[in-house]
Coordinates of C-alpha atoms in Angstrom, one line a residue:
M977 CA 22.8 55.5 24.7
V978 CA 26.1 55.6 22.9
Q979 CA 25.0 52.6 20.9
S980 CA 21.8 54.4 19.8
L981 CA 23.8 57.5 18.7
L982 CA 26.0 55.2 16.7
V983 CA 23.0 53.6 15.1
L984 CA 21.7 57.0 14.2
L985 CA 25.1 58.1 12.8
F986 CA 25.3 54.9 10.6
R987 CA 21.8 55.4 9.3
L988 CA 22.6 59.0 8.3
R989 CA 26.0 58.1 6.8
P990 CA 26.1 54.6 5.3
D991 CA 29.7 55.2 4.1
V992 CA 30.7 55.5 7.8
E993 CA 29.2 52.1 8.5
M994 CA 31.0 50.5 5.5
S995 CA 34.3 52.0 6.7
F996 CA 33.6 50.5 10.2
L997 CA 32.8 47.1 8.8
R998 CA 36.0 47.0 6.8
S999 CA 38.1 48.1 9.8
F1000 CA 40.2 46.1 12.3
V1001 CA 37.9 47.4 15.1
G1002 CA 34.9 46.1 13.1
R1003 CA 36.4 42.6 12.9
I1004 CA 36.9 42.6 16.7
L1005 CA 33.4 43.9 17.6
V1006 CA 31.3 42.2 14.9
G1007 CA 33.3 39.0 14.4
T1008 CA 35.1 37.7 11.3
E1009 CA 32.4 35.0 10.6
K1010 CA 29.5 37.5 10.5
L1011 CA 31.5 40.0 8.4
G1012 CA 32.5 37.1 6.1
N1013 CA 28.8 36.4 5.6
F1014 CA 28.1 40.1 5.1
F1015 CA 30.6 40.5 2.3
G1016 CA 29.7 37.1 0.9
G1017 CA 26.1 38.0 0.0
S1018 CA 24.2 37.9 3.4
P1019 CA 24.0 41.6 4.3
D1020 CA 21.7 41.1 7.4
N1021 CA 20.0 44.4 8.0
V1022 CA 22.9 46.7 7.3
F1023 CA 21.2 48.3 4.3
D1024 CA 17.8 48.5 5.9
V1025 CA 17.1 52.1 7.0
T1026 CA 15.0 51.0 10.0
K1027 CA 16.9 47.9 11.0
S1028 CA 20.6 48.7 10.7
G1029 CA 22.3 48.3 14.1
G1030 CA 25.6 50.1 13.8
Q1031 CA 28.2 48.1 15.7
W1032 CA 25.7 45.4 16.3
I1033 CA 24.8 45.1 12.5
N1034 CA 21.2 44.4 13.4
A1035 CA 19.1 46.8 15.5
N1036 CA 17.2 43.9 17.0
T1037 CA 20.4 42.5 18.5
A1038 CA 21.3 46.0 19.7
S1039 CA 17.9 46.3 21.5
M1040 CA 18.5 42.9 23.1
F1041 CA 21.9 43.9 24.4
L1042 CA 20.5 47.2 25.8
G1043 CA 17.5 45.6 27.4
V1044 CA 19.5 42.8 29.1
A1045 CA 22.0 45.4 30.2
A1046 CA 19.2 47.5 31.7
C1047 CA 17.8 44.6 33.7
A1048 CA 21.3 43.5 34.8
F1049 CA 22.3 47.0 36.0
A1050 CA 19.0 47.4 37.8
A1051 CA 19.8 44.1 39.6
A1052 CA 23.3 45.4 40.4
A1053 CA 21.9 48.7 41.6
I1054 CA 19.7 46.9 44.1
R1055 CA 22.3 44.3 45.2
F1056 CA 25.3 46.6 45.5
R1057 CA 23.4 49.8 46.5
K1058 CA 25.0 51.8 43.7
R1059 CA 22.9 54.7 42.3
S1060 CA 25.3 55.0 39.3
F1061 CA 24.2 51.5 38.3
F1062 CA 20.6 52.6 38.4
L1063 CA 21.4 55.5 36.1
I1064 CA 23.1 53.3 33.6
A1065 CA 20.1 50.9 33.7
V1066 CA 17.7 53.8 32.9
L1067 CA 20.0 55.1 30.1
A1068 CA 20.1 51.5 28.6
A1069 CA 16.4 51.1 28.8
V1070 CA 15.7 54.5 27.1
A1071 CA 18.2 53.6 24.4
V1072 CA 16.1 50.5 23.5
V1073 CA 13.4 52.8 21.9
P1074 CA 15.5 54.4 19.1
T1075 CA 16.5 50.9 17.9
G1076 CA 12.9 50.5 16.6
S1077 CA 12.9 46.8 17.6
K1078 CA 9.2 45.7 18.0
S1079 CA 10.1 42.8 20.3
G1080 CA 12.4 45.1 22.2
L1081 CA 9.6 47.6 22.9
V1082 CA 7.3 44.9 24.1
L1083 CA 9.9 43.4 26.4
L1084 CA 10.8 46.9 27.6
V1085 CA 7.3 47.2 29.1
T1086 CA 7.0 43.6 30.4
M1087 CA 10.4 42.8 31.9
P1088 CA 10.4 45.5 34.6
L1089 CA 7.0 44.1 35.7
I1090 CA 8.7 40.7 36.0
G1091 CA 11.5 42.2 38.1
V1092 CA 9.0 43.8 40.5
L1093 CA 6.1 41.4 40.6
V1094 CA 7.9 38.0 40.9
P1095 CA 9.6 38.9 44.2
L1096 CA 6.2 40.2 45.5
L1097 CA 4.4 37.0 44.4
V1098 CA 6.8 34.2 45.4
R1099 CA 7.5 35.5 48.9
G1100 CA 5.2 34.5 51.9
P1101 CA 1.8 36.2 51.8
G1102 CA 2.3 37.2 48.2
R1103 CA 1.7 33.6 47.0
I1104 CA -2.0 33.8 47.7
W1105 CA -2.2 36.3 44.8
I1106 CA -0.8 33.9 42.2
P1107 CA -4.0 31.9 41.5
P1108 CA -6.3 35.0 41.0
L1109 CA -3.6 36.7 38.8
L1110 CA -3.3 33.6 36.7
A1111 CA -7.1 33.5 36.4
I1112 CA -7.3 37.1 35.1
A1113 CA -4.1 37.1 33.0
F1114 CA -5.6 35.9 29.7
P1115 CA -8.6 38.3 29.9
V1116 CA -6.3 41.2 30.7
F1117 CA -4.0 40.2 27.8
L1118 CA -7.0 40.3 25.4
M1119 CA -8.1 43.7 26.7
F1120 CA -4.5 45.0 26.4
K1121 CA -4.2 43.6 22.9
H1122 CA -7.5 45.3 21.9
V1123 CA -6.2 48.7 23.2
L1124 CA -3.0 48.2 21.4
N1125 CA -4.8 47.4 18.1
E1126 CA -6.7 50.7 18.5
R1127 CA -3.8 52.9 19.6
I1128 CA -0.6 51.7 18.0
P1129 CA 0.4 53.1 14.5
E1130 CA -0.7 51.0 11.5
T1131 CA 2.9 50.8 10.3
F1132 CA 3.8 49.0 13.5
V1133 CA 1.1 46.5 13.0
N1134 CA 2.1 46.0 9.3
D1135 CA 5.8 45.6 10.2
S1136 CA 4.9 43.1 12.9
A1137 CA 2.8 41.0 10.5
S1138 CA 5.6 41.1 7.9
S1139 CA 8.2 39.9 10.5
L1140 CA 5.9 37.1 11.7
G1141 CA 5.3 36.1 8.1
T1142 CA 9.1 35.8 7.5
R1143 CA 9.6 33.8 10.6
G1144 CA 6.7 31.6 9.7
V1145 CA 8.5 30.6 6.4
I1146 CA 11.7 30.1 8.4
W1147 CA 10.1 27.8 11.0
E1148 CA 8.1 25.9 8.4
T1149 CA 11.4 25.2 6.6
A1150 CA 12.9 24.1 9.9
G1151 CA 10.1 21.6 10.2
T1152 CA 10.9 20.2 6.8
L1153 CA 14.6 19.9 7.6
F1154 CA 13.8 18.3 11.0
V1155 CA 11.8 15.6 9.4
E1156 CA 14.8 14.8 7.2
N1157 CA 17.3 14.9 10.0
P1158 CA 15.6 14.7 13.4
F1159 CA 18.3 13.3 15.6
L1160 CA 21.7 14.5 14.2
G1161 CA 20.6 17.9 12.9
L1162 CA 22.3 19.5 10.0
G1163 CA 25.8 19.9 11.5
F1164 CA 27.6 23.2 12.1
G1165 CA 27.0 25.4 9.1
G1166 CA 24.4 23.0 7.7
W1167 CA 21.5 25.4 8.1
G1168 CA 23.1 27.9 5.6
E1169 CA 23.8 25.1 3.2
Y1170 CA 20.3 23.6 3.2
F1171 CA 17.9 26.5 3.9
Y1172 CA 17.6 27.9 0.4
W1173 CA 16.9 24.5 -1.0
A1174 CA 14.4 23.5 1.7
S1175 CA 12.5 26.8 1.5
S1176 CA 12.4 26.7 -2.4
G1177 CA 14.0 30.1 -2.4
A1178 CA 10.9 31.7 -0.8
L1179 CA 12.9 34.4 1.0
G1180 CA 15.5 34.7 -1.7
R1181 CA 18.6 34.0 0.5
T1182 CA 19.8 32.3 3.7
F1183 CA 18.0 33.5 6.9
P1184 CA 19.2 32.3 10.4
P1185 CA 16.8 30.0 12.3
H1186 CA 15.5 32.9 14.4
N1187 CA 14.9 30.5 17.3
I1188 CA 17.6 29.3 19.8
F1189 CA 16.2 25.8 20.0
I1190 CA 16.1 25.4 16.2
A1191 CA 19.6 26.7 16.0
A1192 CA 20.8 24.3 18.7
W1193 CA 19.1 21.4 16.9
S1194 CA 20.6 22.4 13.6
D1195 CA 24.2 22.7 14.9
M1196 CA 24.2 19.9 17.5
G1197 CA 21.3 17.6 16.9
V1198 CA 18.3 17.0 19.2
A1199 CA 20.5 16.2 22.2
G1200 CA 21.9 19.7 22.0
A1201 CA 18.4 21.3 21.9
I1202 CA 17.4 19.2 25.0
V1203 CA 20.5 20.3 26.9
L1204 CA 19.7 23.9 26.1
A1205 CA 16.1 23.5 27.3
V1206 CA 17.3 22.0 30.5
F1207 CA 19.9 24.8 31.0
V1208 CA 17.2 27.5 30.4
G1209 CA 14.8 25.8 32.8
A1210 CA 17.5 25.4 35.5
V1211 CA 18.6 29.1 35.3
L1212 CA 15.0 30.3 35.5
V1213 CA 14.0 28.0 38.4
A1214 CA 17.2 28.9 40.3
H1215 CA 16.3 32.6 40.0
V1216 CA 12.8 32.1 41.2
R1217 CA 14.0 30.0 44.1
L1218 CA 16.5 32.6 45.2
T1219 CA 13.9 35.3 44.8
A1220 CA 11.7 33.5 47.3
Q1221 CA 14.5 32.7 49.8
T1222 CA 16.5 35.9 50.0
P1223 CA 15.7 39.0 52.1
K1224 CA 13.1 41.3 50.7
R1225 CA 15.5 44.0 49.3
E1226 CA 17.9 41.5 47.7
S1227 CA 15.0 39.5 46.3
F1228 CA 14.3 42.3 43.8
A1229 CA 17.9 42.0 42.6
W1230 CA 17.2 38.4 41.7
G1231 CA 13.9 39.4 40.2
F1232 CA 15.7 41.7 37.8
G1233 CA 18.3 39.1 37.2
L1234 CA 15.4 36.8 36.2
A1235 CA 14.1 39.5 33.9
A1236 CA 17.5 39.8 32.2
F1237 CA 17.6 36.1 31.4
L1238 CA 14.0 36.1 30.3
W1239 CA 14.7 39.0 28.0
L1240 CA 17.6 37.1 26.5
F1241 CA 15.7 33.8 26.1
I1242 CA 12.4 35.3 24.9
H1243 CA 14.2 37.5 22.3
G1244 CA 16.1 34.5 21.2
M1245 CA 12.9 32.6 20.5
A1246 CA 12.2 34.8 17.5
D1247 CA 15.4 36.5 16.5
A1248 CA 18.8 35.7 14.9
V1249 CA 20.8 35.1 18.1
T1250 CA 22.1 32.1 19.9
F1251 CA 21.2 31.3 23.5
Y1252 CA 23.8 33.6 24.9
G1253 CA 23.4 36.4 22.3
D1254 CA 26.7 36.7 20.5
L1255 CA 30.3 37.5 21.2
R1256 CA 29.4 41.1 22.2
T1257 CA 26.5 40.3 24.4
I1258 CA 27.8 37.1 26.1
L1259 CA 29.6 39.1 28.8
I1260 CA 26.4 40.2 30.7
P1261 CA 24.7 36.9 31.0
A1262 CA 28.0 35.3 31.8
L1263 CA 28.4 37.7 34.8
L1264 CA 24.8 37.1 35.9
L1265 CA 25.3 33.3 35.6
G1266 CA 28.5 33.6 37.7
L1267 CA 26.6 35.4 40.4
L1268 CA 23.9 32.7 40.3
I1269 CA 26.5 29.9 40.7
A1270 CA 28.4 31.7 43.4
E1271 CA 25.4 32.6 45.5
P1272 CA 25.1 29.4 47.5
H1273 CA 28.8 29.7 48.5
R1274 CA 28.4 33.3 49.4
R1275 CA 25.4 32.6 51.7
D1276 CA 27.0 29.6 53.4
A1277 CA 30.4 31.2 54.0
P1278 CA 31.5 30.5 57.6
T1279 CA 31.9 33.3 60.1
P1280 CA 34.9 33.5 62.4
E1281 CA 32.7 31.7 65.0
G1282 CA 32.3 28.8 62.6
K1283 CA 28.7 29.4 61.8
P1284 CA 27.2 29.9 58.3
S1285 CA 26.8 33.5 57.5
H1286 CA 24.0 34.9 55.3
L1287 CA 26.0 37.8 54.1
P1288 CA 24.3 41.1 53.4
A1289 CA 24.4 42.7 49.9
M1290 CA 27.7 44.1 49.0
T1291 CA 28.0 47.9 49.2
S1292 CA 30.7 48.3 46.6
I1293 CA 32.6 46.5 43.9

């Protein structure tokens, strides 16, 4: 919520945002590299009335941070039985709306469903519902899409088409560069050097890859992109496995943990973030990943009698 108020303030008073970007605090929160790009001719969305993101520079990145935080705090509220965590989750989810991020709004609707439905479907009797749900998923999607086309504002549709068009140019350029350097990529910083040339100046300046796998390939080569894909798959599979194996209440915590990582990865497939977000958003997925890694040790911790103990959810932190 504080982030949304800052976004609103910076939109109303651009001079405040410029003062922030030139400040010592700005260098800490935004990062010297991003600020160097900003003052070097790549202003991101700072001057866009609808996309400026205050401390996060870009409202899309702000929406991702708030959405991932909402899912993470929902998971913590269930796991640690803290109502205050649930309140923070609700505030973060509500704050996604003022950012105006289209992907953020879609994920705000779908990720809570993931957090609730996955634990119900992967546990015992719930598994029998998976085949019929998969069978009706696509028809339901088409019906939902038709309703949205009839109901949502025309400006939202036009903005979405414009965003997809921009990303289409970026990804087509990535294909051109991949053909030239399929295995070694472009090297760190190479995307910024070659993008304008490869796109024939179609977008007028350097745009980030807007896809975590393209970004990984560009910086580290095809091996880096493969490692990232394996990592993403391992994290998601581990969450699903724990959701199926833990007691019912705690399984919903892992369901919302899965939703948090899905939000991060899905958003990263079409936006200017790396696989962990950035230096401001990495803290939340790092904590979630720490819980994921520690879970087997927590569940197998020996009791004073020497037997493995499946410890209950913690009640405080």
